[in-house]
Coordinates of C-alpha atoms in Angstrom, one line a residue:
E19 CA 34.2 85.0 -127.0
A20 CA 33.9 85.2 -123.2
A21 CA 36.9 82.8 -122.9
Q22 CA 39.0 85.0 -125.2
E23 CA 38.1 88.1 -123.1
R24 CA 39.1 86.3 -119.9
R25 CA 42.4 85.3 -121.5
R26 CA 43.0 88.9 -122.6
V27 CA 42.3 90.2 -119.2
T28 CA 44.4 87.6 -117.6
A29 CA 47.3 88.4 -119.9
L30 CA 46.9 92.1 -119.1
A31 CA 47.0 91.3 -115.4
H32 CA 50.1 89.2 -115.8
S33 CA 51.8 92.1 -117.7
L34 CA 51.3 94.6 -114.8
P35 CA 54.4 93.6 -112.8
Q36 CA 56.6 94.4 -115.9
L37 CA 54.8 97.7 -116.5
L38 CA 55.2 98.7 -112.8
S39 CA 58.9 97.8 -112.7
G40 CA 59.3 99.7 -115.9
V41 CA 58.3 102.9 -114.1
G42 CA 60.7 102.3 -111.2
L43 CA 58.5 100.5 -108.7
Q44 CA 59.8 97.4 -107.0
V45 CA 57.8 94.3 -107.7
V46 CA 57.9 91.4 -105.3
R47 CA 56.7 88.2 -107.0
D48 CA 54.7 85.5 -105.3
T49 CA 55.7 82.3 -107.1
R50 CA 52.5 80.6 -106.1
V51 CA 50.4 83.0 -108.3
L52 CA 50.8 81.1 -111.5
Q53 CA 51.1 77.6 -110.2
G54 CA 48.1 75.4 -110.8
S55 CA 44.9 75.9 -112.7
G56 CA 42.9 79.2 -112.9
E57 CA 39.8 80.6 -114.3
A58 CA 41.1 80.8 -117.8
D59 CA 41.5 77.0 -117.9
F60 CA 37.7 76.4 -117.6
A61 CA 34.6 77.1 -119.6
P62 CA 32.4 79.7 -118.0
E63 CA 29.7 77.2 -117.0
E64 CA 32.4 74.9 -115.4
W65 CA 33.9 77.9 -113.5
A66 CA 30.4 78.8 -112.2
V67 CA 30.1 75.3 -110.7
L68 CA 33.5 75.5 -109.1
Q69 CA 32.5 78.9 -107.6
R70 CA 29.2 77.5 -106.2
A71 CA 30.6 74.4 -104.6
P72 CA 32.3 75.9 -101.5
M73 CA 29.2 78.1 -100.7
S74 CA 26.9 75.1 -101.3
A75 CA 29.1 72.9 -98.9
G76 CA 28.9 75.5 -96.2
L77 CA 25.3 76.3 -96.5
L78 CA 24.3 72.6 -96.6
V79 CA 26.0 72.0 -93.2
G80 CA 24.4 75.1 -91.8
L81 CA 20.9 73.9 -92.9
A82 CA 21.5 70.5 -91.3
V83 CA 20.2 71.9 -88.0
G84 CA 17.4 74.0 -89.4
V85 CA 18.5 77.4 -90.7
V86 CA 21.9 78.9 -91.3
D87 CA 22.5 81.2 -88.3
P88 CA 24.6 84.4 -88.4
E89 CA 27.7 82.8 -86.8
E90 CA 27.7 80.1 -89.4
M91 CA 27.3 82.6 -92.3
F92 CA 30.1 84.8 -90.8
V93 CA 32.5 81.8 -90.6
L94 CA 31.6 80.8 -94.2
V95 CA 32.1 84.2 -95.7
K96 CA 35.2 84.9 -93.7
M97 CA 36.7 81.6 -94.8
L98 CA 36.0 82.2 -98.4
R99 CA 37.4 85.8 -98.2
D100 CA 40.5 84.6 -96.4
A101 CA 41.1 81.8 -99.0
S102 CA 40.8 84.4 -101.8
T103 CA 44.1 85.9 -100.7
S104 CA 46.0 83.4 -98.7
H105 CA 45.1 79.8 -99.8
P106 CA 48.1 77.9 -101.1
L107 CA 46.2 76.6 -104.1
R108 CA 45.8 79.1 -107.0
L109 CA 42.5 77.5 -108.0
V110 CA 41.0 78.0 -104.6
R111 CA 42.2 81.6 -104.5
E112 CA 40.7 82.4 -107.8
V113 CA 37.4 80.5 -107.2
T114 CA 36.9 82.3 -103.9
A115 CA 38.0 85.7 -105.2
T116 CA 35.4 85.6 -107.9
A117 CA 32.6 83.8 -106.2
T118 CA 29.2 85.3 -106.6
F119 CA 27.6 83.4 -103.7
E120 CA 24.9 82.2 -106.0
T121 CA 23.4 78.9 -104.7
G122 CA 19.7 79.0 -105.5
L123 CA 19.1 79.1 -101.8
R124 CA 15.9 81.0 -100.6
A125 CA 15.2 82.2 -97.1
D126 CA 12.8 79.4 -96.5
T127 CA 14.9 76.6 -98.0
R128 CA 15.2 73.5 -95.8
Y129 CA 18.0 70.9 -95.7
A130 CA 15.8 68.2 -97.4
E131 CA 15.3 70.4 -100.5
F132 CA 18.9 71.7 -100.7
V133 CA 20.8 68.5 -100.1
T134 CA 20.4 67.0 -103.6
P135 CA 21.4 70.2 -105.6
A136 CA 24.2 71.0 -103.1
L137 CA 25.8 67.6 -103.3
A138 CA 25.3 67.5 -107.1
T139 CA 27.2 70.8 -107.3
V140 CA 30.0 69.4 -105.2
R141 CA 30.1 66.2 -107.2
Q142 CA 30.1 68.1 -110.5
A143 CA 32.9 70.3 -109.3
A144 CA 35.0 67.3 -108.5
E145 CA 34.2 65.7 -111.8
I146 CA 35.2 68.9 -113.7
L147 CA 38.6 69.0 -111.8
A148 CA 39.2 65.3 -112.3
A149 CA 38.8 65.8 -116.1
K150 CA 40.5 69.2 -116.5
A151 CA 42.8 69.8 -113.5
P152 CA 43.5 66.5 -111.7
A153 CA 46.6 68.0 -110.0
D154 CA 44.3 70.5 -108.2
L155 CA 41.6 68.0 -107.3
A156 CA 42.9 66.8 -103.9
G157 CA 43.5 70.4 -102.6
Y158 CA 40.0 71.5 -103.8
R159 CA 38.4 68.5 -102.1
Q160 CA 40.2 69.3 -98.9
F161 CA 39.1 72.9 -99.1
L162 CA 35.4 71.9 -99.5
V163 CA 35.6 69.7 -96.4
E164 CA 37.4 72.4 -94.5
V165 CA 34.6 74.8 -95.3
A166 CA 32.0 72.3 -94.3
T167 CA 33.9 71.6 -91.0
A168 CA 34.4 75.2 -90.2
V169 CA 30.6 75.9 -90.5
A170 CA 29.8 72.8 -88.4
D171 CA 32.1 74.1 -85.7
A172 CA 31.0 77.8 -85.9
N173 CA 28.9 77.7 -82.8
R174 CA 27.7 75.6 -80.0
E175 CA 24.5 73.7 -80.6
G176 CA 22.0 72.4 -78.0
G177 CA 22.2 72.6 -74.2
I178 CA 20.8 75.2 -71.9
L179 CA 22.6 78.5 -71.5
G180 CA 25.7 76.9 -73.0
I181 CA 25.7 74.0 -70.5
G182 CA 25.8 70.7 -72.3
A183 CA 26.2 72.4 -75.7
H184 CA 28.6 71.0 -78.3
F185 CA 30.2 72.3 -81.4
R186 CA 29.1 69.8 -83.9
T187 CA 25.7 68.0 -84.0
S188 CA 25.3 64.6 -85.5
E189 CA 23.3 66.2 -88.3
E190 CA 26.1 68.6 -89.1
A191 CA 28.7 65.7 -88.9
A192 CA 26.5 63.7 -91.3
A193 CA 26.4 66.7 -93.7
V194 CA 30.2 67.1 -93.5
E195 CA 30.5 63.4 -94.4
A196 CA 28.1 63.8 -97.3
I197 CA 30.2 66.7 -98.6
R198 CA 33.3 64.5 -98.3
K199 CA 31.7 61.6 -100.2
A200 CA 30.3 63.9 -102.9
A201 CA 33.8 65.4 -103.4
H202 CA 35.0 61.8 -104.2
P203 CA 32.6 60.6 -106.9
A204 CA 33.0 57.1 -108.2
P205 CA 35.0 57.1 -111.5
A206 CA 33.0 56.8 -114.6
A207 CA 32.9 53.3 -116.0

């Protein structure tokens, strides 16, 4: 029933250009809009996993050095918002445009307790795409790694008054690599 409603709403949205041109407005079409997979191609629970994975990837990297600081959160949210309108992959645009930012993260969550569920979400998202939208898998994987990398590079860590500080700690680099590996799960035997 929810899937039928999503299809109905999607069909309605796709009919808007014709309706607008029918009343005399000029409609410029972006040919990227309908290329690739979108929300209607997935079950609601699959879509929820695809939505959680980018936020989980970014938050995991932020937690690698203790807590997610404001600069890291700003970069993460900005990257997701920008992707919702300008990413070349339709799947990424739709995932980020409809993301609810639900990750199960609490204010006192630490890396050790978040790493397993975050990597499981990333792995599950990759498995869903491998099964349902293999043509979009590489681009989605790349986006997850880009999100993790952007958060890792969001601010300088360590040093005194900025002297000796560097953009990415070894912990953040390890978290980015863990995201990369989780996005490439071993094929089922």
